[in-house]
Coordinates of C-alpha atoms in Angstrom, one line a residue:
X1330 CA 81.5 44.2 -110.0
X1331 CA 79.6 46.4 -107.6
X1332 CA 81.3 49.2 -108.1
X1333 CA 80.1 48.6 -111.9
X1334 CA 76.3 48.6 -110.8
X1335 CA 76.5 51.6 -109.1
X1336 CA 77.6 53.3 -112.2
X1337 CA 75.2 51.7 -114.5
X1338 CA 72.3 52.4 -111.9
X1339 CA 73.7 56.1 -111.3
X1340 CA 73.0 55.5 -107.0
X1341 CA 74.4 53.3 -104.6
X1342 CA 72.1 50.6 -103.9
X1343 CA 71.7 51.0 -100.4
X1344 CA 70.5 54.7 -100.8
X1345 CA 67.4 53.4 -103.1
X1346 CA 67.2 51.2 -100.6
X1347 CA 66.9 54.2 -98.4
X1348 CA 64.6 55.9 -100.9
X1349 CA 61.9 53.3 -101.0
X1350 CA 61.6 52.1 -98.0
X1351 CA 61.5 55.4 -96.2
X1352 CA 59.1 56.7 -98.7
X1353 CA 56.5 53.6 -98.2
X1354 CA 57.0 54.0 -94.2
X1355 CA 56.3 57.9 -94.5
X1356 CA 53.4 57.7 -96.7
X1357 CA 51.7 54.9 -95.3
X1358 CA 51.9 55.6 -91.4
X1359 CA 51.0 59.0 -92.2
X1360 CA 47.9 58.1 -94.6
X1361 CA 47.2 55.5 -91.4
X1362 CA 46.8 58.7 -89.0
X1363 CA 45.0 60.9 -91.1
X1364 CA 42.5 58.0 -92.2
X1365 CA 42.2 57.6 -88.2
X1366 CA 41.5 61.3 -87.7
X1367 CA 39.0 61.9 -91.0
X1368 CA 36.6 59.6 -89.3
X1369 CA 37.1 60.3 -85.4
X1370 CA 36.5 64.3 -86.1
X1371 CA 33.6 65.7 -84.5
X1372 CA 32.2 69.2 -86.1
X1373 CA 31.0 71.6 -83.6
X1374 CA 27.4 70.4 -84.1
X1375 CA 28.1 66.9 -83.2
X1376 CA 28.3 65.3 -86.8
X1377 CA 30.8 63.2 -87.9
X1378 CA 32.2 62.2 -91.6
X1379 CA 31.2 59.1 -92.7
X1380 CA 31.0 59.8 -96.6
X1381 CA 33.1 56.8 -97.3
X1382 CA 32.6 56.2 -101.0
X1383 CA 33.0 60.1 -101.4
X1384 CA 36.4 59.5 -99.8
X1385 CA 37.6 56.9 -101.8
X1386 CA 36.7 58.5 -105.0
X1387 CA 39.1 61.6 -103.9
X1388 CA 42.1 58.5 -103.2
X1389 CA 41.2 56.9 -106.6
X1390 CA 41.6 60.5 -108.5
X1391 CA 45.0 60.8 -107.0
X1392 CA 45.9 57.5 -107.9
X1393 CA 44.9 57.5 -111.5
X1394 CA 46.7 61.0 -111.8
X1395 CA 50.1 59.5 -110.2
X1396 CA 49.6 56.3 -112.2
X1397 CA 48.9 58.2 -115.5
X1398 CA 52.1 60.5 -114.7
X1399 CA 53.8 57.1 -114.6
X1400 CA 52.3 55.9 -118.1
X1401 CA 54.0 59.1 -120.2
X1402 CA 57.7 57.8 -118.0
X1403 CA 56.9 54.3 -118.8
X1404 CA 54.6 53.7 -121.5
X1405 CA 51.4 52.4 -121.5
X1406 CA 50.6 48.6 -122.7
X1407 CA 48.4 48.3 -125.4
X1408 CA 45.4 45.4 -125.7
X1409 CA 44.7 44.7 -121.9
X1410 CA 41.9 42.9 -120.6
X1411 CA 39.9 46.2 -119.3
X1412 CA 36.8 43.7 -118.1
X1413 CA 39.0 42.3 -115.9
X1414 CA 40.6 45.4 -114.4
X1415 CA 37.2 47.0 -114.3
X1416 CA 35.9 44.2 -112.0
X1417 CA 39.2 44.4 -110.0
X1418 CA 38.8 47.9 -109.4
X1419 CA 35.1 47.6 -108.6
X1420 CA 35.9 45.0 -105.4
X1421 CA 38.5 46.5 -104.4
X1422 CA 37.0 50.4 -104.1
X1423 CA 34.4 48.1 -101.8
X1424 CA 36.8 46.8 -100.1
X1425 CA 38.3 50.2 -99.0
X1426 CA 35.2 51.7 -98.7
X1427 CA 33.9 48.9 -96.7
X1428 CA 37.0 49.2 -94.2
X1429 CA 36.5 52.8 -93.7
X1430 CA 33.0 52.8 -93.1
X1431 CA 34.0 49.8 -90.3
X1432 CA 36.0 52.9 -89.1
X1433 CA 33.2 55.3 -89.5
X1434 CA 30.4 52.8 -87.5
X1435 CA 32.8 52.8 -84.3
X1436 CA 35.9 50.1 -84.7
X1437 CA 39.0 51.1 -83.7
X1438 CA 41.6 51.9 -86.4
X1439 CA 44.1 49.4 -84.2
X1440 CA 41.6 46.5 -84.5
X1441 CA 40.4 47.2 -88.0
X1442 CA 44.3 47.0 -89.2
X1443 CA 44.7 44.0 -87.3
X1444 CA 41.8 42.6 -89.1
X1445 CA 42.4 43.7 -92.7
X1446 CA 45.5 42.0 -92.0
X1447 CA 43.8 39.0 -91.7
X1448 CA 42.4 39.2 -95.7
X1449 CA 44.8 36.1 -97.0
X1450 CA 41.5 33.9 -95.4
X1451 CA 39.5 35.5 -97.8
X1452 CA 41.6 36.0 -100.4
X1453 CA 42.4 31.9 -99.8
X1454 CA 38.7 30.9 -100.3
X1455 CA 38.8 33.2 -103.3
X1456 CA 41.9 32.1 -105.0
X1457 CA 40.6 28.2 -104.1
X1458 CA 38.1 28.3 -105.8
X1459 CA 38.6 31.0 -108.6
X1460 CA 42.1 30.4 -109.1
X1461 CA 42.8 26.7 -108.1
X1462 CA 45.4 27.9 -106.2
X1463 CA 47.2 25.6 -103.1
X1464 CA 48.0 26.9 -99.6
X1465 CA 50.7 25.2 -96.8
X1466 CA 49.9 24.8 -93.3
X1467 CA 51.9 27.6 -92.4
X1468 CA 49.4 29.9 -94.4
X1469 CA 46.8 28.4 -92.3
X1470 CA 48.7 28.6 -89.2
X1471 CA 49.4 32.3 -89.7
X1472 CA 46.2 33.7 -90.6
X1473 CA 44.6 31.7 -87.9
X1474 CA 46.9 33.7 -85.8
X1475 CA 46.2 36.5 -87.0
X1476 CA 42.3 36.0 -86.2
X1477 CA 42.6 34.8 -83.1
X1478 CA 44.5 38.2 -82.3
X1479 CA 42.6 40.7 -83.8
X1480 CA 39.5 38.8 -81.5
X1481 CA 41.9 39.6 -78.8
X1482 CA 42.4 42.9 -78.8
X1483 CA 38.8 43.8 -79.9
X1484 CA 37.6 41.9 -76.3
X1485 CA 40.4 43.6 -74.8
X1486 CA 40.1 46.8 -74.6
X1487 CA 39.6 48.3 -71.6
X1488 CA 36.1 49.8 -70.8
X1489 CA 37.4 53.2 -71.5
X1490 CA 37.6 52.7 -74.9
X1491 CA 34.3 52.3 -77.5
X1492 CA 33.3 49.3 -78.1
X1493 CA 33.2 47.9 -81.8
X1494 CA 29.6 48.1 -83.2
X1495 CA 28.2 45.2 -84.4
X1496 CA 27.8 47.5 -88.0
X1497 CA 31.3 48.0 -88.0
X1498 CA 32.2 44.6 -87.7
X1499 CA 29.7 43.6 -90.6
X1500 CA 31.6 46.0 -92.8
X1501 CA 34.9 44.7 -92.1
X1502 CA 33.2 40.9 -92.8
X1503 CA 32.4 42.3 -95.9
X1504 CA 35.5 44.2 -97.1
X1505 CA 37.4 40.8 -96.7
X1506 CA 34.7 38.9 -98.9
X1507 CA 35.6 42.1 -101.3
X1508 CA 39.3 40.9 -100.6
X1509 CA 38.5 37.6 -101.7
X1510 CA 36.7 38.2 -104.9
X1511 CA 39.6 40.7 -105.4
X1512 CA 42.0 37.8 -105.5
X1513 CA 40.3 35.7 -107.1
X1514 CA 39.9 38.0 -110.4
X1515 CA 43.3 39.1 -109.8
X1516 CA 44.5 35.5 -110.9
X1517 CA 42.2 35.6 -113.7
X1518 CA 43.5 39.0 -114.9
X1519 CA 46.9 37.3 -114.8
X1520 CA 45.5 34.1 -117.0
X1521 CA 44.0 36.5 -119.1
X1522 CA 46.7 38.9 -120.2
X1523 CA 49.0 35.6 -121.0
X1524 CA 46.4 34.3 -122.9
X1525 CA 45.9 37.6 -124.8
X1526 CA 49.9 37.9 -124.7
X1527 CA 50.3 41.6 -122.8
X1528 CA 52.3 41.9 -119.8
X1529 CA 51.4 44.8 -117.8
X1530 CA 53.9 47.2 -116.5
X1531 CA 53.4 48.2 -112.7
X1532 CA 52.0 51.6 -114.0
X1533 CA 49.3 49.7 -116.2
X1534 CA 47.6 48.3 -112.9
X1535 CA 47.8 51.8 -110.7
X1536 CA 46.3 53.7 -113.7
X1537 CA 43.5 51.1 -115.1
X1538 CA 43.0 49.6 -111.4
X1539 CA 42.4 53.2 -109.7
X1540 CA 40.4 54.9 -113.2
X1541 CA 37.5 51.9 -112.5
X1542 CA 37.8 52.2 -108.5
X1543 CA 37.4 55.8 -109.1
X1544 CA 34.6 55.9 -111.4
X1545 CA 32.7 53.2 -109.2
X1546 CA 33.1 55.1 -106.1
X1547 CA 31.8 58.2 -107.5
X1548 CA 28.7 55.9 -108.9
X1549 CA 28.1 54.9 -105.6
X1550 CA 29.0 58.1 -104.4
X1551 CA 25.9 60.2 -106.5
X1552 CA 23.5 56.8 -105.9
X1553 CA 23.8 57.3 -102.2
X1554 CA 23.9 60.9 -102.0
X1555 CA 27.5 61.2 -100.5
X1556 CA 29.1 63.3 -103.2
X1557 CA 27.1 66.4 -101.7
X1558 CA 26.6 65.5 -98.2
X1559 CA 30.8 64.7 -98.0
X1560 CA 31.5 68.2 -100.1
X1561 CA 29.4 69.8 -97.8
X1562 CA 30.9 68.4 -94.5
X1563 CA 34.3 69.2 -96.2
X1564 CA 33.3 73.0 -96.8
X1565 CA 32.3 73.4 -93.3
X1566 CA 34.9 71.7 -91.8
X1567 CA 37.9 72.9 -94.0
X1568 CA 40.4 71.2 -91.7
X1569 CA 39.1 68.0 -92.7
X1570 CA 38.7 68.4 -96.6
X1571 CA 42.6 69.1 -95.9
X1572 CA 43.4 65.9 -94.2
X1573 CA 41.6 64.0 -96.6
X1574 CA 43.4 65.9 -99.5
X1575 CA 46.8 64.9 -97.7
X1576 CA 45.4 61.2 -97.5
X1577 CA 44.9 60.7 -101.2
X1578 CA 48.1 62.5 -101.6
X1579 CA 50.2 59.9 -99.3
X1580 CA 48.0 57.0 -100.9
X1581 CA 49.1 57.9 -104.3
X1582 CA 52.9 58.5 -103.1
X1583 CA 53.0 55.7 -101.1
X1584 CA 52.3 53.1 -104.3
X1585 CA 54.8 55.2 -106.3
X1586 CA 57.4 54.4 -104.2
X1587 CA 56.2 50.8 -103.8
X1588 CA 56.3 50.3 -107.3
X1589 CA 59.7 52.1 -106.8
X1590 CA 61.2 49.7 -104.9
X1591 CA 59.9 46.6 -106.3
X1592 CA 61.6 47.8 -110.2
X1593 CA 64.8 47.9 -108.2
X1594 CA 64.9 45.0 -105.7
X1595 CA 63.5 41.5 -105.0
X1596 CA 59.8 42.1 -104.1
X1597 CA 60.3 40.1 -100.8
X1598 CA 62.3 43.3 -99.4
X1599 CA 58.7 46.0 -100.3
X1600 CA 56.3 42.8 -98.7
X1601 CA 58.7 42.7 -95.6
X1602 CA 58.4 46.6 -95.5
X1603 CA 54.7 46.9 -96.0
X1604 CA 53.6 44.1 -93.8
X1605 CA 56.1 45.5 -90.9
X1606 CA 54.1 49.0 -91.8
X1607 CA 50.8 47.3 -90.7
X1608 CA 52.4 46.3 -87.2
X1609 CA 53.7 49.9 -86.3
X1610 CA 50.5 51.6 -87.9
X1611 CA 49.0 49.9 -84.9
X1612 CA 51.7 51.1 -82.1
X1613 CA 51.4 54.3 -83.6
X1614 CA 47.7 54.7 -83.3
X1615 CA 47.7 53.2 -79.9
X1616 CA 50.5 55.6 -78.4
X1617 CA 49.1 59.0 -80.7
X1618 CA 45.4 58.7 -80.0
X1619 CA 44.9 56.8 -76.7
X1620 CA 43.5 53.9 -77.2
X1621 CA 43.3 52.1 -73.6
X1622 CA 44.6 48.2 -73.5
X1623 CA 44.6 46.2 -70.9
X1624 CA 46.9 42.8 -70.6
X1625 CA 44.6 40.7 -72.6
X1626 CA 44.4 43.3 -75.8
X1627 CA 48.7 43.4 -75.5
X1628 CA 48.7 39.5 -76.1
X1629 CA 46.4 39.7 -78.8
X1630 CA 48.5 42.3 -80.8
X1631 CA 51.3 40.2 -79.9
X1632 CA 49.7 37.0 -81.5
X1633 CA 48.3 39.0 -84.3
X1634 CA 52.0 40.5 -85.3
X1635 CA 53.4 36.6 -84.8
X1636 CA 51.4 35.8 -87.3
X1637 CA 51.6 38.6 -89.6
X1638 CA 55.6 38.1 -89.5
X1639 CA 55.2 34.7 -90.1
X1640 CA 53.7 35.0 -93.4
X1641 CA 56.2 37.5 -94.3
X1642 CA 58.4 34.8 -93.4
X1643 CA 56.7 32.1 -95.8
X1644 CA 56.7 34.7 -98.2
X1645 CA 60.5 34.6 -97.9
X1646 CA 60.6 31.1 -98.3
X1647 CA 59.1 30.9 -101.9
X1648 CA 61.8 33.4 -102.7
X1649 CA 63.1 35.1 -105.5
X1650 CA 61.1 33.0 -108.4
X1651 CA 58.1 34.8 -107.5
X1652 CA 59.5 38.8 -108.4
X1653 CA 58.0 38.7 -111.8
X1654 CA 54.3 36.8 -111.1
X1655 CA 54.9 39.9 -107.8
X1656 CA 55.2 43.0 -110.0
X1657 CA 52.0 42.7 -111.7
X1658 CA 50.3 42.3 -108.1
X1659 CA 48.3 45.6 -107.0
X1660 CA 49.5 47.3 -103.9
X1661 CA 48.8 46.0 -100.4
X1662 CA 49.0 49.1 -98.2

């Protein structure tokens, strides 16, 4: 019988395997880096990036052209609920912008991932009460720990280090509300399309989902005056407009090959790979830029990775019945 599959399929299931999983790891720990260095770059007069929605409308572009790429291979679905993809865009281009202007007012990239990883309690509150959805201790237990260690590590590091700005932690407060509205209208989008009888095809969400993030990030791009001031920086400082080219470029590859591996295998094998990817973006950061911890900020990064490993693990236990309500998720990277 296997041997059958792997003629139908044309590959050997392990080497997809292979395929997607070292394509998500690649793109993502690398887009993790570069998002580090956009914002820790100093020009030679002192200035810093910090054109966050300017940024995001560059990943958004890429996106939408990878997504629509994936629309001719796959076809697009007619008759879909565009308000609700419009306003699932829109929170969730403020969600990333919010995160990297956290990054931008001073946080570290080890406690902001630690944080972001912590965006089921918003997306909890917002799916309670948007979506009537139903949580298990465990859930509670996990994000709790998850918290508790990001509070750790941010008290934890050693004086060397920066400490977090009180702006930076405001953004990151607000990117998870942005999370939780996210995932709340998510649920509706889902309610929606049934009712309107569409099922949209992984492709449908990167293409719609990243055309309204991009066009409200360029909105708030032109309001704020970033779309100059960010092109500017970016001509002077060509080394940066490269990294942030290369960081759209991994963002856009990395959700291909997520969407990849979830058309070819349960979807509890890409959450295990991209929560994992959240846990070694922070090692890596830690060991390739520096960042001093003492005793107290090791436990907390211990405690924070329990819990993120024990959602994945609860994940795991509501199994294979979720892969089809999974697909028509958008990416957590």
């Amino acid at each position: 019988m296997s041997s059958t599959k792997k003629e139908v399929s044309g590959m050997p299931q392990g080497l997809k395997l292979l395929i997607g999983v070292g394509g998500i790891y690649a793109a993502f720990l690398y887009y993790g880096t570069l998002q580090e260095d956009v914002f820790h770059y100093k020009a030679a007069d002192g200035t810093k990036f910090t054109s966050a929605w300017f940024l995001q409308a560059l990943e958004a572009f890429a996106n939408v052209i990878f997504g629509g790429l994936g629309l001719l291979i796959s076809g697009r679905t007619a008759n879909l609920p565009q308000d609700m993809f419009a306003l699932s865009g829109a929170t969730q281009v403020c969600a990333k912008a919010f995160t990297s202007l956290a990054l931008a007012s001073g946080v570290s990239f080890p406690v902001v991932t630690l944080a972001k990883s912590g965006k089921m309690v918003p997306v909890m509150i917002g799916s309670l009460l948007l979506g009537g959805a139903k949580y298990t201790l465990r859930e509670y237990a996990a994000v709790l720990a998850i918290i508790g260690g990001t509070c750790i590590v941010s008290m934890g590091k050693k004086s060397s280090g920066k400490a977090s700005s009180a702006l930076g932690i405001l953004f990151i407060v607000l990117s998870l509300s942005c999370d939780g509205i996210t995932g709340g209208i998510q649920n509706r989008l889902k309610k929606k399309s049934a009712q309107l009888g569409v099922k949209p095809k992984p492709y449908d969400f990167m293409f719609w989902t990243n055309l309204y993030m991009a066009i409200t990030a360029v909105a708030f791009s032109l309001f704020l005056g970033e779309g100059f001031s960010g092109f500017q920086f970016c001509l002077e400082n060509p080394i940066i407009f490269n990294k942030i080219l290369k960081f759209a470029v991994c963002s856009a590859v990395g959700q291909s090959f997520i969407f990849y591996t979830i058309s070819n295998f349960d979807p509890l094998v890409c959450t295990t790979v991209t929560t994992t990817r959240k846990v070694f973006s922070v090692l890596l950061s830690i060991f390739l830029n520096g960042h001093a911890m003492n005793a107290q900020g090791w436990v907390g990064i211990g405690l924070a990775s329990a819990g993120i490993l024990s959602e994945l693990q609860d994940k795991g236990g509501k199994g294979h019945g979720a892969k089809e309500e999974k697909k028509t998720k958008t990416v957590d990277k």
